[in-house]
PDB file of C-alpha atoms in Angstrom:
ATOM      1  CA  UNK D   1      96.165 129.648  72.906  1.00 37.00           C
ATOM      2  CA  UNK D   2      99.564 127.981  72.964  1.00 42.00           C
ATOM      3  CA  UNK D   3     101.400 127.023  76.151  1.00 40.00           C
ATOM      4  CA  UNK D   4     104.151 129.472  75.198  1.00 46.00           C
ATOM      5  CA  UNK D   5     101.863 132.483  75.705  1.00 57.00           C
ATOM      6  CA  UNK D   6      99.709 131.081  78.539  1.00 71.00           C
ATOM      7  CA  UNK D   7     101.101 129.991  81.912  1.00 86.00           C
ATOM      8  CA  UNK D   8     100.423 126.278  82.181  1.00 96.00           C
ATOM      9  CA  UNK D   9      99.263 123.946  84.927  1.00 98.00           C
ATOM     10  CA  UNK D  10     100.213 120.504  86.162  1.00 98.00           C
ATOM     11  CA  UNK D  11      97.484 118.015  85.290  1.00 98.00           C
ATOM     12  CA  UNK D  12      96.840 115.469  88.053  1.00 98.00           C
ATOM     13  CA  UNK D  13      94.584 112.678  86.803  1.00 98.00           C
ATOM     14  CA  UNK D  14      92.963 110.050  89.031  1.00 99.00           C
ATOM     15  CA  UNK D  15      90.516 107.373  87.965  1.00 98.00           C
ATOM     16  CA  UNK D  16      91.807 106.836  84.439  1.00 98.00           C
ATOM     17  CA  UNK D  17      90.598 103.340  85.276  1.00 98.00           C
ATOM     18  CA  UNK D  18      87.219 103.531  86.967  1.00 98.00           C
ATOM     19  CA  UNK D  19      87.678 100.617  89.380  1.00 98.00           C
ATOM     20  CA  UNK D  20      90.884 102.054  90.840  1.00 98.00           C
ATOM     21  CA  UNK D  21      89.329 103.935  93.761  1.00 98.00           C
ATOM     22  CA  UNK D  22      92.214 105.178  95.892  1.00 98.00           C
ATOM     23  CA  UNK D  23      93.526 108.090  93.835  1.00 98.00           C
ATOM     24  CA  UNK D  24      90.045 109.503  93.037  1.00 98.00           C
ATOM     25  CA  UNK D  25      89.164 109.405  96.751  1.00 98.00           C
ATOM     26  CA  UNK D  26      92.378 111.247  97.509  1.00 98.00           C
ATOM     27  CA  UNK D  27      91.826 113.758  94.706  1.00 98.00           C
ATOM     28  CA  UNK D  28      88.391 114.668  96.076  1.00 98.00           C
ATOM     29  CA  UNK D  29      90.031 115.266  99.452  1.00 98.00           C
ATOM     30  CA  UNK D  30      92.533 117.644  97.831  1.00 98.00           C
ATOM     31  CA  UNK D  31      89.679 119.496  96.167  1.00 98.00           C
ATOM     32  CA  UNK D  32      87.870 120.001  99.460  1.00 98.00           C
ATOM     33  CA  UNK D  33      91.059 120.738 101.390  1.00 98.00           C
ATOM     34  CA  UNK D  34      93.655 122.302  99.046  1.00 96.00           C
ATOM     35  CA  UNK D  35      96.045 122.767 101.941  1.00 96.00           C
ATOM     36  CA  UNK D  36      96.298 118.965 102.297  1.00 98.00           C
ATOM     37  CA  UNK D  37      98.575 118.759  99.242  1.00 98.00           C
ATOM     38  CA  UNK D  38     101.789 120.837  99.276  1.00 96.00           C
ATOM     39  CA  UNK D  39     101.838 122.433  95.830  1.00 96.00           C
ATOM     40  CA  UNK D  40     105.108 124.395  96.044  1.00 94.00           C
ATOM     41  CA  UNK D  41     103.439 127.322  94.324  1.00 95.00           C
ATOM     42  CA  UNK D  42     102.438 125.305  91.263  1.00 97.00           C
ATOM     43  CA  UNK D  43      98.964 125.581  89.774  1.00 97.00           C
ATOM     44  CA  UNK D  44      97.236 122.210  89.488  1.00 98.00           C
ATOM     45  CA  UNK D  45      94.314 120.872  87.484  1.00 98.00           C
ATOM     46  CA  UNK D  46      92.724 117.969  89.392  1.00 98.00           C
ATOM     47  CA  UNK D  47      90.691 115.738  87.085  1.00 98.00           C
ATOM     48  CA  UNK D  48      88.865 112.403  87.292  1.00 98.00           C
ATOM     49  CA  UNK D  49      90.065 110.652  84.151  1.00 98.00           C
ATOM     50  CA  UNK D  50      87.054 108.498  83.349  1.00 98.00           C
ATOM     51  CA  UNK D  51      84.083 109.678  85.442  1.00 98.00           C
ATOM     52  CA  UNK D  52      81.573 107.447  83.636  1.00 98.00           C
ATOM     53  CA  UNK D  53      83.609 104.294  84.352  1.00 98.00           C
ATOM     54  CA  UNK D  54      84.290 105.531  87.887  1.00 98.00           C
ATOM     55  CA  UNK D  55      80.548 105.879  88.511  1.00 98.00           C
ATOM     56  CA  UNK D  56      80.092 102.224  87.520  1.00 98.00           C
ATOM     57  CA  UNK D  57      83.210 100.946  89.309  1.00 98.00           C
ATOM     58  CA  UNK D  58      84.433  99.531  85.996  1.00 98.00           C
ATOM     59  CA  UNK D  59      87.898  99.788  84.506  1.00 98.00           C
ATOM     60  CA  UNK D  60      86.424 101.267  81.324  1.00 98.00           C
ATOM     61  CA  UNK D  61      83.197 101.241  79.335  1.00 98.00           C
ATOM     62  CA  UNK D  62      84.215 100.107  75.846  1.00 97.00           C
ATOM     63  CA  UNK D  63      87.969 100.390  75.530  1.00 97.00           C
ATOM     64  CA  UNK D  64      90.804 101.053  77.955  1.00 98.00           C
ATOM     65  CA  UNK D  65      91.073 104.839  78.313  1.00 98.00           C
ATOM     66  CA  UNK D  66      94.793 104.508  79.002  1.00 98.00           C
ATOM     67  CA  UNK D  67      95.258 103.063  75.506  1.00 98.00           C
ATOM     68  CA  UNK D  68      93.228 105.779  73.759  1.00 98.00           C
ATOM     69  CA  UNK D  69      95.818 108.558  73.474  1.00 98.00           C
ATOM     70  CA  UNK D  70      97.749 107.593  70.344  1.00 97.00           C
ATOM     71  CA  UNK D  71      97.711 110.659  68.083  1.00 97.00           C
ATOM     72  CA  UNK D  72      96.436 108.705  65.081  1.00 97.00           C
ATOM     73  CA  UNK D  73      93.583 107.187  67.094  1.00 98.00           C
ATOM     74  CA  UNK D  74      92.512 110.543  68.514  1.00 98.00           C
ATOM     75  CA  UNK D  75      92.467 111.986  64.990  1.00 97.00           C
ATOM     76  CA  UNK D  76      90.577 109.095  63.377  1.00 97.00           C
ATOM     77  CA  UNK D  77      86.989 110.343  63.009  1.00 95.00           C
ATOM     78  CA  UNK D  78      85.840 106.842  62.044  1.00 97.00           C
ATOM     79  CA  UNK D  79      86.654 105.660  65.564  1.00 96.00           C
ATOM     80  CA  UNK D  80      84.200 106.488  68.337  1.00 95.00           C
ATOM     81  CA  UNK D  81      82.958 105.326  71.734  1.00 97.00           C
ATOM     82  CA  UNK D  82      82.631 106.796  75.200  1.00 98.00           C
ATOM     83  CA  UNK D  83      86.199 106.148  76.345  1.00 98.00           C
ATOM     84  CA  UNK D  84      87.841 107.439  73.170  1.00 98.00           C
ATOM     85  CA  UNK D  85      85.601 110.491  73.286  1.00 98.00           C
ATOM     86  CA  UNK D  86      86.702 111.088  76.874  1.00 98.00           C
ATOM     87  CA  UNK D  87      90.343 110.944  75.751  1.00 98.00           C
ATOM     88  CA  UNK D  88      89.609 113.604  73.152  1.00 98.00           C
ATOM     89  CA  UNK D  89      87.864 115.736  75.777  1.00 98.00           C
ATOM     90  CA  UNK D  90      90.849 115.539  78.129  1.00 98.00           C
ATOM     91  CA  UNK D  91      93.281 116.631  75.413  1.00 98.00           C
ATOM     92  CA  UNK D  92      90.958 119.400  74.205  1.00 98.00           C
ATOM     93  CA  UNK D  93      90.336 120.740  77.714  1.00 97.00           C
ATOM     94  CA  UNK D  94      93.708 120.213  79.377  1.00 98.00           C
ATOM     95  CA  UNK D  95      96.242 119.476  76.647  1.00 98.00           C
ATOM     96  CA  UNK D  96      99.269 121.640  75.864  1.00 97.00           C
ATOM     97  CA  UNK D  97      97.365 123.494  73.119  1.00 96.00           C
ATOM     98  CA  UNK D  98      94.192 124.081  75.157  1.00 96.00           C
ATOM     99  CA  UNK D  99      93.067 127.580  76.086  1.00 91.00           C
ATOM    100  CA  UNK D 100      94.008 126.789  79.696  1.00 89.00           C
ATOM    101  CA  UNK D 101      96.958 124.470  79.016  1.00 97.00           C
ATOM    102  CA  UNK D 102      98.708 121.824  81.064  1.00 98.00           C
ATOM    103  CA  UNK D 103     102.284 120.822  80.242  1.00 98.00           C
ATOM    104  CA  UNK D 104     102.889 118.070  82.796  1.00 98.00           C
ATOM    105  CA  UNK D 105     100.612 115.080  83.453  1.00 98.00           C
ATOM    106  CA  UNK D 106     100.740 112.974  86.612  1.00 99.00           C
ATOM    107  CA  UNK D 107      98.527 109.917  86.096  1.00 99.00           C
ATOM    108  CA  UNK D 108      97.667 108.176  89.385  1.00 99.00           C
ATOM    109  CA  UNK D 109      96.991 104.431  89.345  1.00 98.00           C
ATOM    110  CA  UNK D 110      96.725 101.452  91.655  1.00 98.00           C
ATOM    111  CA  UNK D 111      97.381  97.799  90.868  1.00 98.00           C
ATOM    112  CA  UNK D 112      96.571  94.380  92.252  1.00 98.00           C
ATOM    113  CA  UNK D 113     100.267  93.500  91.830  1.00 98.00           C
ATOM    114  CA  UNK D 114     102.826  93.959  94.590  1.00 98.00           C
ATOM    115  CA  UNK D 115     104.516  96.893  92.868  1.00 98.00           C
ATOM    116  CA  UNK D 116     104.776  98.953  96.050  1.00 98.00           C
ATOM    117  CA  UNK D 117     105.078 102.655  95.282  1.00 98.00           C
ATOM    118  CA  UNK D 118     106.498 102.796  91.764  1.00 98.00           C
ATOM    119  CA  UNK D 119     106.830 105.010  88.701  1.00 99.00           C
ATOM    120  CA  UNK D 120     106.051 104.138  85.093  1.00 98.00           C
ATOM    121  CA  UNK D 121     107.531 106.093  82.197  1.00 98.00           C
ATOM    122  CA  UNK D 122     106.972 105.533  78.483  1.00 98.00           C
ATOM    123  CA  UNK D 123     109.959 105.849  76.209  1.00 96.00           C
ATOM    124  CA  UNK D 124     112.949 108.080  76.842  1.00 98.00           C
ATOM    125  CA  UNK D 125     111.774 111.674  76.704  1.00 98.00           C
ATOM    126  CA  UNK D 126     114.434 113.696  78.549  1.00 98.00           C
ATOM    127  CA  UNK D 127     111.969 115.665  80.698  1.00 98.00           C
ATOM    128  CA  UNK D 128     110.257 112.438  81.817  1.00 98.00           C
ATOM    129  CA  UNK D 129     113.600 110.885  82.714  1.00 98.00           C
ATOM    130  CA  UNK D 130     114.574 113.960  84.738  1.00 98.00           C
ATOM    131  CA  UNK D 131     111.267 113.991  86.628  1.00 99.00           C
ATOM    132  CA  UNK D 132     111.578 110.273  87.373  1.00 99.00           C
ATOM    133  CA  UNK D 133     115.213 110.675  88.466  1.00 98.00           C
ATOM    134  CA  UNK D 134     114.257 113.511  90.801  1.00 98.00           C
ATOM    135  CA  UNK D 135     111.485 111.482  92.416  1.00 99.00           C
ATOM    136  CA  UNK D 136     113.729 108.437  92.698  1.00 98.00           C
ATOM    137  CA  UNK D 137     116.346 110.624  94.360  1.00 98.00           C
ATOM    138  CA  UNK D 138     113.802 111.761  96.947  1.00 98.00           C
ATOM    139  CA  UNK D 139     111.919 108.519  97.605  1.00 98.00           C
ATOM    140  CA  UNK D 140     113.991 105.728  96.066  1.00 98.00           C
ATOM    141  CA  UNK D 141     111.052 104.449  93.999  1.00 98.00           C
ATOM    142  CA  UNK D 142     111.583 101.739  91.375  1.00 98.00           C
ATOM    143  CA  UNK D 143     110.927 102.782  87.785  1.00 98.00           C
ATOM    144  CA  UNK D 144     109.357 100.664  85.040  1.00 98.00           C
ATOM    145  CA  UNK D 145     110.424 101.925  81.619  1.00 98.00           C
ATOM    146  CA  UNK D 146     107.795 100.738  79.153  1.00 98.00           C
ATOM    147  CA  UNK D 147     108.943 100.899  75.544  1.00 96.00           C
ATOM    148  CA  UNK D 148     109.121  98.891  72.321  1.00 90.00           C
ATOM    149  CA  UNK D 149     105.774  97.122  72.795  1.00 93.00           C
ATOM    150  CA  UNK D 150     103.595  97.578  69.738  1.00 91.00           C
ATOM    151  CA  UNK D 151     100.697  95.777  71.459  1.00 91.00           C
ATOM    152  CA  UNK D 152     100.488  98.357  74.270  1.00 94.00           C
ATOM    153  CA  UNK D 153     100.412 101.982  73.106  1.00 96.00           C
ATOM    154  CA  UNK D 154      98.371 105.171  73.463  1.00 98.00           C
ATOM    155  CA  UNK D 155      99.084 105.976  77.107  1.00 98.00           C
ATOM    156  CA  UNK D 156      97.647 109.176  78.589  1.00 98.00           C
ATOM    157  CA  UNK D 157     100.856 110.879  79.694  1.00 98.00           C
ATOM    158  CA  UNK D 158     102.339 110.603  76.206  1.00 98.00           C
ATOM    159  CA  UNK D 159     100.027 113.358  74.977  1.00 98.00           C
ATOM    160  CA  UNK D 160     101.613 115.903  77.335  1.00 98.00           C
ATOM    161  CA  UNK D 161     105.171 117.269  76.963  1.00 98.00           C
ATOM    162  CA  UNK D 162     106.166 115.703  80.286  1.00 98.00           C
ATOM    163  CA  UNK D 163     104.492 113.097  82.429  1.00 98.00           C
ATOM    164  CA  UNK D 164     104.613 109.806  84.251  1.00 98.00           C
ATOM    165  CA  UNK D 165     102.452 107.309  86.116  1.00 99.00           C
ATOM    166  CA  UNK D 166     102.528 106.882  89.873  1.00 99.00           C
ATOM    167  CA  UNK D 167     101.522 103.246  90.410  1.00 98.00           C
ATOM    168  CA  UNK D 168     100.811 101.819  93.880  1.00 98.00           C
ATOM    169  CA  UNK D 169      99.880  98.311  94.984  1.00 98.00           C
ATOM    170  CA  UNK D 170      98.845  95.750  95.871  1.00 98.00           C
ATOM    171  CA  UNK D 171      95.221  96.637  96.428  1.00 98.00           C
ATOM    172  CA  UNK D 172      92.086  94.862  95.136  1.00 98.00           C
ATOM    173  CA  UNK D 173      90.080  96.581  92.446  1.00 98.00           C
ATOM    174  CA  UNK D 174      87.299  98.705  93.889  1.00 98.00           C
ATOM    175  CA  UNK D 175      88.873  98.897  97.360  1.00 98.00           C
ATOM    176  CA  UNK D 176      90.260 101.965  99.166  1.00 98.00           C
ATOM    177  CA  UNK D 177      93.145 101.362 101.566  1.00 98.00           C
ATOM    178  CA  UNK D 178      94.797 104.025 103.708  1.00 98.00           C
ATOM    179  CA  UNK D 179      98.385 102.949 102.993  1.00 98.00           C
ATOM    180  CA  UNK D 180      97.796 103.026  99.227  1.00 98.00           C
ATOM    181  CA  UNK D 181      96.461 106.580  99.480  1.00 98.00           C
ATOM    182  CA  UNK D 182      99.400 107.617 101.640  1.00 98.00           C
ATOM    183  CA  UNK D 183     101.946 106.237  99.195  1.00 98.00           C
ATOM    184  CA  UNK D 184     100.129 107.925  96.318  1.00 98.00           C
ATOM    185  CA  UNK D 185     100.228 111.259  98.124  1.00 98.00           C
ATOM    186  CA  UNK D 186     103.947 110.896  98.813  1.00 98.00           C
ATOM    187  CA  UNK D 187     104.586 110.264  95.127  1.00 98.00           C
ATOM    188  CA  UNK D 188     102.606 113.334  94.053  1.00 98.00           C
ATOM    189  CA  UNK D 189     104.293 115.516  96.663  1.00 98.00           C
ATOM    190  CA  UNK D 190     107.723 114.396  95.436  1.00 98.00           C
ATOM    191  CA  UNK D 191     106.805 115.047  91.790  1.00 98.00           C
ATOM    192  CA  UNK D 192     105.621 118.568  92.584  1.00 98.00           C
ATOM    193  CA  UNK D 193     108.753 119.253  94.631  1.00 98.00           C
ATOM    194  CA  UNK D 194     110.941 118.209  91.690  1.00 98.00           C
ATOM    195  CA  UNK D 195     108.964 120.358  89.247  1.00 98.00           C
ATOM    196  CA  UNK D 196     109.175 123.367  91.572  1.00 98.00           C
ATOM    197  CA  UNK D 197     112.934 122.922  91.928  1.00 98.00           C
ATOM    198  CA  UNK D 198     113.282 122.758  88.143  1.00 98.00           C
ATOM    199  CA  UNK D 199     111.252 125.952  87.858  1.00 97.00           C
ATOM    200  CA  UNK D 200     113.426 127.745  90.432  1.00 96.00           C
ATOM    201  CA  UNK D 201     116.660 126.563  88.855  1.00 97.00           C
ATOM    202  CA  UNK D 202     117.641 124.585  91.954  1.00 97.00           C
ATOM    203  CA  UNK D 203     117.060 121.073  90.601  1.00 97.00           C
ATOM    204  CA  UNK D 204     119.664 118.562  91.754  1.00 97.00           C
ATOM    205  CA  UNK D 205     119.414 115.073  90.318  1.00 98.00           C
ATOM    206  CA  UNK D 206     121.226 111.918  91.440  1.00 98.00           C
ATOM    207  CA  UNK D 207     124.201 110.737  89.413  1.00 98.00           C
ATOM    208  CA  UNK D 208     122.397 107.573  88.256  1.00 98.00           C
ATOM    209  CA  UNK D 209     118.893 106.532  87.323  1.00 98.00           C
ATOM    210  CA  UNK D 210     117.919 102.923  88.008  1.00 98.00           C
ATOM    211  CA  UNK D 211     115.304 101.659  85.556  1.00 98.00           C
ATOM    212  CA  UNK D 212     113.651  98.340  84.860  1.00 98.00           C
ATOM    213  CA  UNK D 213     113.451  98.345  81.078  1.00 98.00           C
ATOM    214  CA  UNK D 214     110.592  96.451  79.433  1.00 97.00           C
ATOM    215  CA  UNK D 215     111.680  93.387  77.450  1.00 96.00           C
ATOM    216  CA  UNK D 216     108.376  91.645  76.802  1.00 95.00           C
ATOM    217  CA  UNK D 217     105.474  89.913  78.534  1.00 96.00           C
ATOM    218  CA  UNK D 218     104.382  86.365  79.324  1.00 97.00           C
ATOM    219  CA  UNK D 219     100.835  85.050  79.228  1.00 97.00           C
ATOM    220  CA  UNK D 220      99.474  82.080  81.126  1.00 97.00           C
ATOM    221  CA  UNK D 221      99.689  78.747  79.299  1.00 97.00           C
ATOM    222  CA  UNK D 222      96.311  78.289  77.618  1.00 97.00           C
ATOM    223  CA  UNK D 223      94.109  75.598  76.109  1.00 96.00           C
ATOM    224  CA  UNK D 224      93.119  75.969  72.445  1.00 96.00           C
ATOM    225  CA  UNK D 225      89.843  77.599  73.520  1.00 96.00           C
ATOM    226  CA  UNK D 226      91.784  80.303  75.376  1.00 94.00           C
ATOM    227  CA  UNK D 227      91.097  79.163  78.943  1.00 96.00           C
ATOM    228  CA  UNK D 228      94.133  78.936  81.252  1.00 97.00           C
ATOM    229  CA  UNK D 229      95.946  75.593  81.566  1.00 97.00           C
ATOM    230  CA  UNK D 230      97.916  76.898  84.537  1.00 98.00           C
ATOM    231  CA  UNK D 231      98.000  79.794  86.990  1.00 98.00           C
ATOM    232  CA  UNK D 232     100.846  81.761  88.491  1.00 98.00           C
ATOM    233  CA  UNK D 233     103.093  79.682  90.756  1.00 98.00           C
ATOM    234  CA  UNK D 234     102.859  80.641  94.464  1.00 97.00           C
ATOM    235  CA  UNK D 235     106.620  81.215  94.576  1.00 97.00           C
ATOM    236  CA  UNK D 236     106.264  84.046  92.062  1.00 98.00           C
ATOM    237  CA  UNK D 237     103.161  85.709  93.530  1.00 97.00           C
ATOM    238  CA  UNK D 238     103.989  89.124  95.081  1.00 97.00           C
ATOM    239  CA  UNK D 239     107.560  88.908  93.767  1.00 97.00           C
ATOM    240  CA  UNK D 240     107.545  92.027  91.610  1.00 98.00           C
ATOM    241  CA  UNK D 241     110.995  93.620  91.207  1.00 98.00           C
ATOM    242  CA  UNK D 242     112.746  90.355  92.226  1.00 97.00           C
ATOM    243  CA  UNK D 243     115.072  88.568  89.766  1.00 97.00           C
ATOM    244  CA  UNK D 244     113.706  85.539  87.937  1.00 97.00           C
ATOM    245  CA  UNK D 245     116.209  82.976  86.644  1.00 94.00           C
ATOM    246  CA  UNK D 246     115.891  80.186  84.079  1.00 94.00           C
ATOM    247  CA  UNK D 247     114.382  77.130  85.758  1.00 94.00           C
ATOM    248  CA  UNK D 248     112.625  79.090  88.504  1.00 96.00           C
ATOM    249  CA  UNK D 249     108.966  78.128  89.043  1.00 98.00           C
ATOM    250  CA  UNK D 250     106.621  80.433  87.172  1.00 98.00           C
ATOM    251  CA  UNK D 251     103.312  78.582  86.591  1.00 98.00           C
ATOM    252  CA  UNK D 252     101.457  75.677  88.229  1.00 98.00           C
ATOM    253  CA  UNK D 253      98.744  73.500  86.686  1.00 97.00           C
ATOM    254  CA  UNK D 254      95.624  72.349  88.601  1.00 96.00           C
ATOM    255  CA  UNK D 255      97.349  69.109  89.578  1.00 96.00           C
ATOM    256  CA  UNK D 256     100.216  70.982  91.204  1.00 94.00           C
ATOM    257  CA  UNK D 257     102.794  70.385  88.466  1.00 97.00           C
ATOM    258  CA  UNK D 258     105.330  73.213  88.293  1.00 98.00           C
ATOM    259  CA  UNK D 259     106.152  74.857  84.993  1.00 97.00           C
ATOM    260  CA  UNK D 260     109.589  76.433  85.063  1.00 97.00           C
ATOM    261  CA  UNK D 261     110.678  79.681  83.499  1.00 96.00           C
ATOM    262  CA  UNK D 262     112.050  79.252  79.995  1.00 94.00           C
ATOM    263  CA  UNK D 263     113.482  82.570  78.818  1.00 93.00           C
ATOM    264  CA  UNK D 264     112.127  83.848  75.515  1.00 90.00           C
ATOM    265  CA  UNK D 265     114.571  83.893  72.600  1.00 90.00           C
ATOM    266  CA  UNK D 266     117.297  86.449  73.180  1.00 86.00           C
ATOM    267  CA  UNK D 267     116.973  86.401  76.969  1.00 88.00           C
ATOM    268  CA  UNK D 268     118.649  83.069  77.629  1.00 88.00           C
ATOM    269  CA  UNK D 269     121.184  82.787  80.421  1.00 81.00           C
ATOM    270  CA  UNK D 270     120.412  86.031  82.211  1.00 83.00           C
ATOM    271  CA  UNK D 271     118.105  87.105  85.024  1.00 89.00           C
ATOM    272  CA  UNK D 272     115.033  89.189  84.353  1.00 97.00           C
ATOM    273  CA  UNK D 273     112.907  91.189  86.777  1.00 98.00           C
ATOM    274  CA  UNK D 274     109.132  90.624  86.610  1.00 98.00           C
ATOM    275  CA  UNK D 275     106.699  93.506  87.117  1.00 98.00           C
ATOM    276  CA  UNK D 276     102.901  93.696  87.162  1.00 98.00           C
ATOM    277  CA  UNK D 277     102.879  90.072  88.305  1.00 98.00           C
ATOM    278  CA  UNK D 278      99.337  88.643  88.089  1.00 98.00           C
ATOM    279  CA  UNK D 279      97.735  92.069  87.605  1.00 98.00           C
ATOM    280  CA  UNK D 280      94.003  91.358  87.498  1.00 97.00           C
ATOM    281  CA  UNK D 281      93.255  93.782  84.669  1.00 98.00           C
ATOM    282  CA  UNK D 282      95.902  92.393  82.329  1.00 97.00           C
ATOM    283  CA  UNK D 283      94.366  88.959  81.787  1.00 95.00           C
ATOM    284  CA  UNK D 284      92.308  90.358  78.945  1.00 95.00           C
ATOM    285  CA  UNK D 285      95.518  91.684  77.393  1.00 96.00           C
ATOM    286  CA  UNK D 286      97.243  88.292  77.525  1.00 96.00           C
ATOM    287  CA  UNK D 287      99.744  89.402  80.163  1.00 98.00           C
ATOM    288  CA  UNK D 288     100.447  87.359  83.287  1.00 98.00           C
ATOM    289  CA  UNK D 289     103.636  89.309  84.005  1.00 98.00           C
ATOM    290  CA  UNK D 290     106.027  91.609  82.184  1.00 98.00           C
ATOM    291  CA  UNK D 291     109.772  91.001  82.033  1.00 98.00           C
ATOM    292  CA  UNK D 292     112.332  93.740  82.523  1.00 98.00           C
ATOM    293  CA  UNK D 293     116.076  94.202  82.762  1.00 97.00           C
ATOM    294  CA  UNK D 294     117.465  96.256  85.638  1.00 98.00           C
ATOM    295  CA  UNK D 295     119.806  98.950  84.320  1.00 98.00           C
ATOM    296  CA  UNK D 296     121.696 101.906  85.813  1.00 98.00           C
ATOM    297  CA  UNK D 297     121.975 104.925  83.546  1.00 98.00           C
ATOM    298  CA  UNK D 298     124.095 108.034  84.099  1.00 98.00           C
ATOM    299  CA  UNK D 299     121.856 111.068  84.502  1.00 98.00           C
ATOM    300  CA  UNK D 300     122.365 113.525  81.654  1.00 98.00           C
ATOM    301  CA  UNK D 301     122.504 117.303  82.029  1.00 97.00           C
ATOM    302  CA  UNK D 302     120.233 117.420  78.984  1.00 98.00           C
ATOM    303  CA  UNK D 303     117.477 115.793  81.037  1.00 98.00           C
ATOM    304  CA  UNK D 304     117.590 118.581  83.611  1.00 98.00           C
ATOM    305  CA  UNK D 305     117.577 121.210  80.873  1.00 98.00           C
ATOM    306  CA  UNK D 306     114.519 119.623  79.242  1.00 98.00           C
ATOM    307  CA  UNK D 307     112.578 119.494  82.514  1.00 98.00           C
ATOM    308  CA  UNK D 308     113.584 123.061  83.404  1.00 98.00           C
ATOM    309  CA  UNK D 309     112.339 124.242  80.005  1.00 98.00           C
ATOM    310  CA  UNK D 310     108.927 122.718  80.679  1.00 98.00           C
ATOM    311  CA  UNK D 311     108.814 123.874  84.303  1.00 98.00           C
ATOM    312  CA  UNK D 312     109.661 127.461  83.341  1.00 97.00           C
ATOM    313  CA  UNK D 313     106.261 127.688  81.607  1.00 96.00           C
ATOM    314  CA  UNK D 314     104.267 126.477  84.611  1.00 96.00           C
ATOM    315  CA  UNK D 315     102.006 128.937  86.379  1.00 90.00           C
ATOM    316  CA  UNK D 316     102.531 129.874  90.015  1.00 81.00           C
ATOM    317  CA  UNK D 317      98.968 130.637  91.031  1.00 65.00           C
ATOM    318  CA  UNK D 318      98.754 127.914  93.680  1.00 46.00           C
ATOM    319  CA  UNK D 319      99.399 128.526  97.372  1.00 40.00           C
ATOM    320  CA  UNK D 320     103.020 127.869  98.339  1.00 38.00           C
ATOM    321  CA  UNK D 321     103.350 125.727 101.453  1.00 35.00           C
TER     322      UNK D 321
END
């Protein structure tokens, strides 16, 4: 059954990474106490993204679930494994073409980096930009626009017509903290409020959207065998969203020698804004921090129209609060 003929839900996913414990804990609370989450009349599907990894308190079993959603990978029958199979299950059960479809995906994450309460969007889909602009207008959250990175693809929300990540940190892996849960809840509440306004035709977006657009990533300096020669410099730790200039300290070797920031080709002579600084899970991906450029974009009426078109197909079977 297509989403055109069936009223659709908002998919809220927690535990896409099994060692991120805050959002799953919160999601179970919402299941037991539906009144704890203002739904604005929207019908929600609350799902643990990777229950097998969650049960083991591991990020994933064989491959990162949040890199398993590229269309070609999902369709490749020669590729298998528990995490990829779970990605296929999520799309089959809750995707836009499922019998009980979802059209919007809110993917809830936590990070060891000092990202605060932040949004992540992938590419420039108009409905995603409108949803992010609406949330930023309500809460002022920073937005990381991840695009043009061939090494990092296949993100969950890309398989739904509209979606974004709510990312909150810092918090250690495997640890639940009250303030992280509270910030996560505020982000979800704001997203649902924006979707409900788009459905009612009362959506009002700010004039500008502030994004931090992905430019590339830096890895730690490494020995030939792959082990780190240096670690993150203390002056950069917990400095997400703060400008980094050429010559600023970025790494330190075991003897205390500072390694200064040398901009990659094409980024010389201009500040960049690091995000996901020293994220524990990204070491395996060769990422010590990602570099962004802070940009202000005028909000387009076409974004609002795209989000309203999606929101008009959302069911209203939830309890309005």
